[in-house]
Structure formats: structure tokens, C-alpha cells
Amino acid sequence: MSKIGIIGAMQIEIDLILDQMDVFEEFLFAGFPFYTGTLHGKSIVLTRCGVGKVNSAACTQIMVDRFQVDCIINTGIAGSLGKDISVCDMVISSDVTHHDVRKAQMKNLFPFQESFLANQNLIELAKKACESSDLKLTYHCGRIISGECFVSESHLKENLIQNYSPACVEMEGSSVGHVSFINQVPFVILRCISDNADEEASISYENFEKLAASQSAFIVNEMVRMM
């Protein structure tokens, strides 16, 4: 049986999935909680990695090494960087990259990738889950960028748009994709939009954080059900 790894940064991003799981065992490695069990009859490893790229990279590597997962789905929330991408829309990663690492460094140093491509089968499954869910969510497929900061300034937002042509920005997805790539594990990053990555971002984030996190987790739940 295939084993599905699911990663969320914060507890609210995994609560819905954890509530639906039949949990068999709980583990704690390097401070990260890992829950093993089943969801819709599928073998699942669920974890909370904490905020930021270093945390998510460490957690992803532990998941690969300790649990030998066959694919990884990263669920969470993000700030919109697309004019047609609104709060509570879903973004499915086409690829992911670090916006706080120079492109030349990405290209010329190991693992010699300017970005990391998400698995096409997982992308299509995520699209199908969005289309078939009762939530009737609007979804977009595009580049997700990550860095060690919460983007809440218009000048930074415009710079990121100009340099990367991304759909959204957050703080974990690129490192999950990076670690998945070097371990040859298929992955996809899912984000529900909580804010517009501008001066109103903090207020919007507080208002929509829980809803956005729950909607992203719901789509992951649908994906597992459809596998």
C-alpha cells in the first residue's frame, strides 16, 4: 500500500485531517509530531512542521527517512500575488522556488534547479478534488514562492511579482519541494489564500487564517479519498 505524507506548518492546518484520521501511533522526532494511521483506508503519515523553510526542510527529511513515504502533500495558507487570485481561492503548485535565494545560486549550486516541479499526477488529483468538492472553490495552478518572511509590503510584493511571476507567497512550500526533489519523492503544494500580501495582510490573515487553513485541508482530505 502506498504511504501518503501530509505536512502542515501550523496545528490549524492539520486539525481537520487529524480529526478524520484513524491514528495508530504518534511519534516525536526533533520536536516534530508525526501521526501514522489511515484516512479513507489509505496509509497516512501526518505532521506539523512549524513556520519557516528550515523547519519544513528538516521535518520533510525526517518524514522521508523515518517513514519512507511515497508522496508528499503540503497544505496551508498563503498571500496572493496574482491579480485574479482572491482570498479563499486555492492555489495548486506547478512548481516552487525560494524567493530569498539568488537565481544564479539556485542554478549553479546543488541541486542545480531554479525551481522544483510538482508531480503532475498529484496536480491533476488536486484539481479534481477542487472541482468535485462541495465547497466549489476557485482554484489556480501556478508557481508558489517561499521565503523566511511574512510579505506585507506592496513594494516587496511588486518586486516578487516582477522577478518570479508567482501565484502566491508563503514560508514553507519551496523547502518541502526542494527536499522532496533531492529524495525523488513526488510532491504537490496546496495553498488557500488568506491575504493579498500587502499592507492589509496582517488584518486579512487574522480574519481568514482559520477558514483558509480548513479549506486547504479539506481539499487534501478529498485528494486522499479519491486516491
PDB file of C-alpha atoms in Angstrom:
ATOM      1  CA  MET A   1       0.000   0.000   0.000  1.00  0.00           C
ATOM      2  CA  SER A   2       1.275   3.463  -0.878  1.00  0.00           C
ATOM      3  CA  LYS A   3       2.078   5.718   2.050  1.00  0.00           C
ATOM      4  CA  ILE A   4       0.999   9.369   1.779  1.00  0.00           C
ATOM      5  CA  GLY A   5       2.882  12.071   3.667  1.00  0.00           C
ATOM      6  CA  ILE A   6       0.910  15.178   4.631  1.00  0.00           C
ATOM      7  CA  ILE A   7       2.620  18.262   6.066  1.00  0.00           C
ATOM      8  CA  GLY A   8       1.111  21.421   7.536  1.00  0.00           C
ATOM      9  CA  ALA A   9       3.018  24.249   9.193  1.00  0.00           C
ATOM     10  CA  MET A  10       0.528  25.025  11.964  1.00  0.00           C
ATOM     11  CA  GLN A  11      -1.914  22.993  14.022  1.00  0.00           C
ATOM     12  CA  ILE A  12      -4.942  24.634  12.393  1.00  0.00           C
ATOM     13  CA  GLU A  13      -3.620  23.439   9.031  1.00  0.00           C
ATOM     14  CA  ILE A  14      -3.743  19.769  10.035  1.00  0.00           C
ATOM     15  CA  ASP A  15      -6.618  19.648  12.553  1.00  0.00           C
ATOM     16  CA  LEU A  16      -9.297  18.710  10.016  1.00  0.00           C
ATOM     17  CA  ILE A  17      -7.188  15.859   8.660  1.00  0.00           C
ATOM     18  CA  LEU A  18      -6.182  14.666  12.121  1.00  0.00           C
ATOM     19  CA  ASP A  19      -9.846  14.613  13.178  1.00  0.00           C
ATOM     20  CA  GLN A  20     -10.707  12.402  10.176  1.00  0.00           C
ATOM     21  CA  MET A  21      -7.760  10.007  10.607  1.00  0.00           C
ATOM     22  CA  ASP A  22      -7.696   6.707  12.401  1.00  0.00           C
ATOM     23  CA  VAL A  23      -4.441   7.317  14.275  1.00  0.00           C
ATOM     24  CA  PHE A  24      -2.461   4.181  15.125  1.00  0.00           C
ATOM     25  CA  GLU A  25       0.743   5.676  16.582  1.00  0.00           C
ATOM     26  CA  GLU A  26       2.252   9.042  17.473  1.00  0.00           C
ATOM     27  CA  PHE A  27       5.964   9.811  17.304  1.00  0.00           C
ATOM     28  CA  LEU A  28       8.123  12.809  18.187  1.00  0.00           C
ATOM     29  CA  PHE A  29      11.323  13.365  16.220  1.00  0.00           C
ATOM     30  CA  ALA A  30      13.385  16.568  16.634  1.00  0.00           C
ATOM     31  CA  GLY A  31      10.338  18.191  18.188  1.00  0.00           C
ATOM     32  CA  PHE A  32       8.037  17.416  15.242  1.00  0.00           C
ATOM     33  CA  PRO A  33       4.912  15.318  15.962  1.00  0.00           C
ATOM     34  CA  PHE A  34       4.193  12.531  13.460  1.00  0.00           C
ATOM     35  CA  TYR A  35       0.855  10.710  13.347  1.00  0.00           C
ATOM     36  CA  THR A  36       0.590   7.414  11.480  1.00  0.00           C
ATOM     37  CA  GLY A  37      -2.694   5.767  10.592  1.00  0.00           C
ATOM     38  CA  THR A  38      -5.303   5.636   7.863  1.00  0.00           C
ATOM     39  CA  LEU A  39      -7.578   8.114   6.138  1.00  0.00           C
ATOM     40  CA  HIS A  40     -10.299   6.768   3.845  1.00  0.00           C
ATOM     41  CA  GLY A  41      -8.484   3.436   4.014  1.00  0.00           C
ATOM     42  CA  LYS A  42      -5.175   4.911   2.823  1.00  0.00           C
ATOM     43  CA  SER A  43      -1.926   4.765   4.810  1.00  0.00           C
ATOM     44  CA  ILE A  44      -1.082   8.271   6.085  1.00  0.00           C
ATOM     45  CA  VAL A  45       1.775   9.998   7.870  1.00  0.00           C
ATOM     46  CA  LEU A  46       0.694  13.442   9.099  1.00  0.00           C
ATOM     47  CA  THR A  47       2.954  16.044  10.680  1.00  0.00           C
ATOM     48  CA  ARG A  48       3.162  19.669  11.802  1.00  0.00           C
ATOM     49  CA  CYS A  49       6.451  21.232  10.714  1.00  0.00           C
ATOM     50  CA  GLY A  50       6.232  24.716  12.207  1.00  0.00           C
ATOM     51  CA  VAL A  51       6.699  28.002  10.366  1.00  0.00           C
ATOM     52  CA  GLY A  52       9.605  28.672   8.026  1.00  0.00           C
ATOM     53  CA  LYS A  53      11.806  26.942   5.467  1.00  0.00           C
ATOM     54  CA  VAL A  54      14.368  25.498   7.879  1.00  0.00           C
ATOM     55  CA  ASN A  55      11.672  23.831   9.976  1.00  0.00           C
ATOM     56  CA  SER A  56       9.820  22.466   6.964  1.00  0.00           C
ATOM     57  CA  ALA A  57      13.020  21.170   5.335  1.00  0.00           C
ATOM     58  CA  ALA A  58      14.093  19.334   8.493  1.00  0.00           C
ATOM     59  CA  CYS A  59      10.623  17.901   9.001  1.00  0.00           C
ATOM     60  CA  THR A  60      10.317  16.752   5.385  1.00  0.00           C
ATOM     61  CA  GLN A  61      13.661  14.932   5.522  1.00  0.00           C
ATOM     62  CA  ILE A  62      12.636  13.158   8.720  1.00  0.00           C
ATOM     63  CA  MET A  63       9.373  12.122   7.080  1.00  0.00           C
ATOM     64  CA  VAL A  64      11.253  10.666   4.108  1.00  0.00           C
ATOM     65  CA  ASP A  65      13.902   8.899   6.191  1.00  0.00           C
ATOM     66  CA  ARG A  66      11.787   7.586   9.055  1.00  0.00           C
ATOM     67  CA  PHE A  67       8.534   6.793   7.277  1.00  0.00           C
ATOM     68  CA  GLN A  68       9.503   6.123   3.630  1.00  0.00           C
ATOM     69  CA  VAL A  69       6.501   7.976   2.241  1.00  0.00           C
ATOM     70  CA  ASP A  70       5.669   7.529  -1.458  1.00  0.00           C
ATOM     71  CA  CYS A  71       4.453  11.088  -1.997  1.00  0.00           C
ATOM     72  CA  ILE A  72       4.112  14.337  -0.051  1.00  0.00           C
ATOM     73  CA  ILE A  73       1.239  16.823   0.069  1.00  0.00           C
ATOM     74  CA  ASN A  74       1.923  20.128   1.801  1.00  0.00           C
ATOM     75  CA  THR A  75      -1.191  22.007   2.909  1.00  0.00           C
ATOM     76  CA  GLY A  76      -1.538  25.546   4.216  1.00  0.00           C
ATOM     77  CA  ILE A  77      -2.266  29.205   3.556  1.00  0.00           C
ATOM     78  CA  ALA A  78      -0.566  31.946   1.548  1.00  0.00           C
ATOM     79  CA  GLY A  79      -0.638  35.519   0.337  1.00  0.00           C
ATOM     80  CA  SER A  80      -1.916  36.176  -3.181  1.00  0.00           C
ATOM     81  CA  LEU A  81       0.459  37.553  -5.798  1.00  0.00           C
ATOM     82  CA  GLY A  82      -1.965  37.277  -8.718  1.00  0.00           C
ATOM     83  CA  LYS A  83      -4.490  39.923  -9.724  1.00  0.00           C
ATOM     84  CA  ASP A  84      -7.140  37.272 -10.379  1.00  0.00           C
ATOM     85  CA  ILE A  85      -6.358  35.243  -7.237  1.00  0.00           C
ATOM     86  CA  SER A  86      -8.642  36.223  -4.372  1.00  0.00           C
ATOM     87  CA  VAL A  87      -8.856  35.486  -0.671  1.00  0.00           C
ATOM     88  CA  CYS A  88     -10.123  31.914  -0.115  1.00  0.00           C
ATOM     89  CA  ASP A  89      -9.111  30.782  -3.625  1.00  0.00           C
ATOM     90  CA  MET A  90      -6.956  27.653  -3.843  1.00  0.00           C
ATOM     91  CA  VAL A  91      -3.511  27.578  -5.440  1.00  0.00           C
ATOM     92  CA  ILE A  92      -2.031  24.288  -6.656  1.00  0.00           C
ATOM     93  CA  SER A  93       1.719  24.378  -7.272  1.00  0.00           C
ATOM     94  CA  SER A  94       3.037  23.950 -10.783  1.00  0.00           C
ATOM     95  CA  ASP A  95       6.486  24.481  -9.296  1.00  0.00           C
ATOM     96  CA  VAL A  96       8.069  26.045  -6.211  1.00  0.00           C
ATOM     97  CA  THR A  97      11.159  28.153  -5.593  1.00  0.00           C
ATOM     98  CA  HIS A  98      12.893  30.196  -2.892  1.00  0.00           C
ATOM     99  CA  HIS A  99      12.481  33.954  -3.343  1.00  0.00           C
ATOM    100  CA  ASP A 100      15.248  34.709  -0.834  1.00  0.00           C
ATOM    101  CA  VAL A 101      17.947  32.752  -2.684  1.00  0.00           C
ATOM    102  CA  ARG A 102      19.532  34.237  -5.805  1.00  0.00           C
ATOM    103  CA  LYS A 103      18.529  32.567  -9.084  1.00  0.00           C
ATOM    104  CA  ALA A 104      22.192  32.132 -10.043  1.00  0.00           C
ATOM    105  CA  GLN A 105      22.839  30.290  -6.788  1.00  0.00           C
ATOM    106  CA  MET A 106      19.842  28.041  -7.375  1.00  0.00           C
ATOM    107  CA  LYS A 107      21.018  27.238 -10.891  1.00  0.00           C
ATOM    108  CA  ASN A 108      24.756  26.863 -10.320  1.00  0.00           C
ATOM    109  CA  LEU A 109      24.887  25.078  -6.963  1.00  0.00           C
ATOM    110  CA  PHE A 110      23.452  21.727  -5.867  1.00  0.00           C
ATOM    111  CA  PRO A 111      20.811  20.603  -6.680  1.00  0.00           C
ATOM    112  CA  PHE A 112      21.122  22.837  -9.784  1.00  0.00           C
ATOM    113  CA  GLN A 113      17.441  23.757 -10.059  1.00  0.00           C
ATOM    114  CA  GLU A 114      15.914  27.221 -10.384  1.00  0.00           C
ATOM    115  CA  SER A 115      12.632  25.693  -9.248  1.00  0.00           C
ATOM    116  CA  PHE A 116      11.195  22.315  -8.280  1.00  0.00           C
ATOM    117  CA  LEU A 117       8.368  20.845 -10.345  1.00  0.00           C
ATOM    118  CA  ALA A 118       5.342  19.394  -8.606  1.00  0.00           C
ATOM    119  CA  ASN A 119       4.164  15.941  -9.628  1.00  0.00           C
ATOM    120  CA  GLN A 120       1.685  16.126 -12.498  1.00  0.00           C
ATOM    121  CA  ASN A 121      -0.493  13.277 -11.220  1.00  0.00           C
ATOM    122  CA  LEU A 122      -0.841  14.984  -7.828  1.00  0.00           C
ATOM    123  CA  ILE A 123      -1.601  18.300  -9.551  1.00  0.00           C
ATOM    124  CA  GLU A 124      -4.409  16.700 -11.562  1.00  0.00           C
ATOM    125  CA  LEU A 125      -5.748  14.978  -8.465  1.00  0.00           C
ATOM    126  CA  ALA A 126      -5.803  18.306  -6.597  1.00  0.00           C
ATOM    127  CA  LYS A 127      -7.679  19.940  -9.491  1.00  0.00           C
ATOM    128  CA  LYS A 128     -10.196  17.107  -9.491  1.00  0.00           C
ATOM    129  CA  ALA A 129     -10.659  17.443  -5.728  1.00  0.00           C
ATOM    130  CA  CYS A 130     -11.330  21.185  -6.065  1.00  0.00           C
ATOM    131  CA  GLU A 131     -13.820  20.605  -8.873  1.00  0.00           C
ATOM    132  CA  SER A 132     -15.699  17.820  -7.126  1.00  0.00           C
ATOM    133  CA  SER A 133     -15.818  19.232  -3.605  1.00  0.00           C
ATOM    134  CA  ASP A 134     -18.991  20.718  -2.141  1.00  0.00           C
ATOM    135  CA  LEU A 135     -17.056  23.896  -1.376  1.00  0.00           C
ATOM    136  CA  LYS A 136     -16.983  24.835  -5.099  1.00  0.00           C
ATOM    137  CA  LEU A 137     -13.613  26.501  -4.661  1.00  0.00           C
ATOM    138  CA  THR A 138     -11.994  28.597  -7.352  1.00  0.00           C
ATOM    139  CA  TYR A 139      -8.529  27.212  -7.978  1.00  0.00           C
ATOM    140  CA  HIS A 140      -5.400  28.257  -9.843  1.00  0.00           C
ATOM    141  CA  CYS A 141      -2.300  26.311 -10.835  1.00  0.00           C
ATOM    142  CA  GLY A 142       0.948  28.274 -10.742  1.00  0.00           C
ATOM    143  CA  ARG A 143       4.281  28.949  -9.144  1.00  0.00           C
ATOM    144  CA  ILE A 144       4.447  29.171  -5.353  1.00  0.00           C
ATOM    145  CA  ILE A 145       7.401  31.039  -3.846  1.00  0.00           C
ATOM    146  CA  SER A 146       8.715  30.843  -0.300  1.00  0.00           C
ATOM    147  CA  GLY A 147      10.982  32.878   1.946  1.00  0.00           C
ATOM    148  CA  GLU A 148      11.744  33.464   5.600  1.00  0.00           C
ATOM    149  CA  CYS A 149       9.419  36.455   5.962  1.00  0.00           C
ATOM    150  CA  PHE A 150       5.732  37.340   6.046  1.00  0.00           C
ATOM    151  CA  VAL A 151       5.126  39.540   2.993  1.00  0.00           C
ATOM    152  CA  SER A 152       3.034  42.575   3.934  1.00  0.00           C
ATOM    153  CA  GLU A 153       4.538  45.453   1.943  1.00  0.00           C
ATOM    154  CA  SER A 154       3.410  46.441  -1.564  1.00  0.00           C
ATOM    155  CA  HIS A 155       6.911  47.298  -2.799  1.00  0.00           C
ATOM    156  CA  LEU A 156       8.175  43.819  -1.827  1.00  0.00           C
ATOM    157  CA  LYS A 157       5.093  42.238  -3.356  1.00  0.00           C
ATOM    158  CA  GLU A 158       5.638  44.021  -6.689  1.00  0.00           C
ATOM    159  CA  ASN A 159       9.302  43.034  -6.710  1.00  0.00           C
ATOM    160  CA  LEU A 160       8.393  39.371  -6.199  1.00  0.00           C
ATOM    161  CA  ILE A 161       5.807  39.525  -8.988  1.00  0.00           C
ATOM    162  CA  GLN A 162       8.302  41.099 -11.373  1.00  0.00           C
ATOM    163  CA  ASN A 163      11.077  38.610 -10.618  1.00  0.00           C
ATOM    164  CA  TYR A 164       9.154  35.348 -10.280  1.00  0.00           C
ATOM    165  CA  SER A 165       5.666  35.640 -11.878  1.00  0.00           C
ATOM    166  CA  PRO A 166       4.217  33.690  -8.934  1.00  0.00           C
ATOM    167  CA  ALA A 167       0.672  32.838  -7.928  1.00  0.00           C
ATOM    168  CA  CYS A 168       1.272  33.224  -4.183  1.00  0.00           C
ATOM    169  CA  VAL A 169       3.879  33.549  -1.470  1.00  0.00           C
ATOM    170  CA  GLU A 170       4.383  31.734   1.843  1.00  0.00           C
ATOM    171  CA  MET A 171       7.139  30.345   4.059  1.00  0.00           C
ATOM    172  CA  GLU A 172       7.435  26.539   3.656  1.00  0.00           C
ATOM    173  CA  GLY A 173       6.477  25.146   0.251  1.00  0.00           C
ATOM    174  CA  SER A 174       9.752  25.628  -1.609  1.00  0.00           C
ATOM    175  CA  SER A 175      11.755  23.769   1.016  1.00  0.00           C
ATOM    176  CA  VAL A 176       9.258  20.900   1.055  1.00  0.00           C
ATOM    177  CA  GLY A 177       9.615  20.746  -2.723  1.00  0.00           C
ATOM    178  CA  HIS A 178      13.418  21.074  -2.531  1.00  0.00           C
ATOM    179  CA  VAL A 179      13.798  18.196  -0.070  1.00  0.00           C
ATOM    180  CA  SER A 180      11.252  16.083  -1.950  1.00  0.00           C
ATOM    181  CA  PHE A 181      13.184  16.657  -5.193  1.00  0.00           C
ATOM    182  CA  ILE A 182      16.570  15.584  -3.844  1.00  0.00           C
ATOM    183  CA  ASN A 183      14.950  12.458  -2.386  1.00  0.00           C
ATOM    184  CA  GLN A 184      12.992  11.732  -5.599  1.00  0.00           C
ATOM    185  CA  VAL A 185       9.655  11.830  -3.794  1.00  0.00           C
ATOM    186  CA  PRO A 186       6.656  13.174  -5.781  1.00  0.00           C
ATOM    187  CA  PHE A 187       5.078  16.239  -4.171  1.00  0.00           C
ATOM    188  CA  VAL A 188       2.466  18.937  -4.543  1.00  0.00           C
ATOM    189  CA  ILE A 189       1.966  22.125  -2.539  1.00  0.00           C
ATOM    190  CA  LEU A 190      -1.574  23.362  -1.821  1.00  0.00           C
ATOM    191  CA  ARG A 191      -2.347  26.834  -0.511  1.00  0.00           C
ATOM    192  CA  CYS A 192      -5.602  28.597   0.268  1.00  0.00           C
ATOM    193  CA  ILE A 193      -5.289  32.385   0.089  1.00  0.00           C
ATOM    194  CA  SER A 194      -5.600  34.208   3.418  1.00  0.00           C
ATOM    195  CA  ASP A 195      -4.435  37.687   2.359  1.00  0.00           C
ATOM    196  CA  ASN A 196      -3.112  39.791  -0.518  1.00  0.00           C
ATOM    197  CA  ALA A 197       0.483  40.161   0.741  1.00  0.00           C
ATOM    198  CA  ASP A 198       0.111  43.934   1.129  1.00  0.00           C
ATOM    199  CA  GLU A 199      -0.245  46.453   3.948  1.00  0.00           C
ATOM    200  CA  GLU A 200      -3.620  44.923   4.883  1.00  0.00           C
ATOM    201  CA  ALA A 201      -2.148  41.418   5.036  1.00  0.00           C
ATOM    202  CA  SER A 202      -1.989  41.122   8.834  1.00  0.00           C
ATOM    203  CA  ILE A 203      -5.649  42.066   9.257  1.00  0.00           C
ATOM    204  CA  SER A 204      -6.812  39.813   6.432  1.00  0.00           C
ATOM    205  CA  TYR A 205      -4.659  36.955   7.731  1.00  0.00           C
ATOM    206  CA  GLU A 206      -6.266  37.182  11.177  1.00  0.00           C
ATOM    207  CA  ASN A 207      -9.757  37.212   9.653  1.00  0.00           C
ATOM    208  CA  PHE A 208      -9.285  34.393   7.151  1.00  0.00           C
ATOM    209  CA  GLU A 209      -6.489  32.235   8.604  1.00  0.00           C
ATOM    210  CA  LYS A 210      -8.747  29.554  10.078  1.00  0.00           C
ATOM    211  CA  LEU A 211     -11.130  29.389   7.112  1.00  0.00           C
ATOM    212  CA  ALA A 212      -8.314  29.239   4.567  1.00  0.00           C
ATOM    213  CA  ALA A 213      -6.433  26.571   6.525  1.00  0.00           C
ATOM    214  CA  SER A 214      -9.574  24.443   6.829  1.00  0.00           C
ATOM    215  CA  GLN A 215     -10.390  24.739   3.132  1.00  0.00           C
ATOM    216  CA  SER A 216      -6.908  23.644   2.096  1.00  0.00           C
ATOM    217  CA  ALA A 217      -7.061  20.688   4.494  1.00  0.00           C
ATOM    218  CA  PHE A 218     -10.488  19.780   3.112  1.00  0.00           C
ATOM    219  CA  ILE A 219      -9.016  19.539  -0.395  1.00  0.00           C
ATOM    220  CA  VAL A 220      -6.226  17.289   0.889  1.00  0.00           C
ATOM    221  CA  ASN A 221      -8.868  15.113   2.524  1.00  0.00           C
ATOM    222  CA  GLU A 222     -10.713  14.907  -0.809  1.00  0.00           C
ATOM    223  CA  MET A 223      -7.494  14.021  -2.632  1.00  0.00           C
ATOM    224  CA  VAL A 224      -6.817  11.119  -0.281  1.00  0.00           C
ATOM    225  CA  ARG A 225     -10.412   9.936  -0.609  1.00  0.00           C
ATOM    226  CA  MET A 226     -10.056   9.915  -4.405  1.00  0.00           C
ATOM    227  CA  MET A 227      -6.699   8.097  -4.488  1.00  0.00           C
TER     228      MET A 227
END
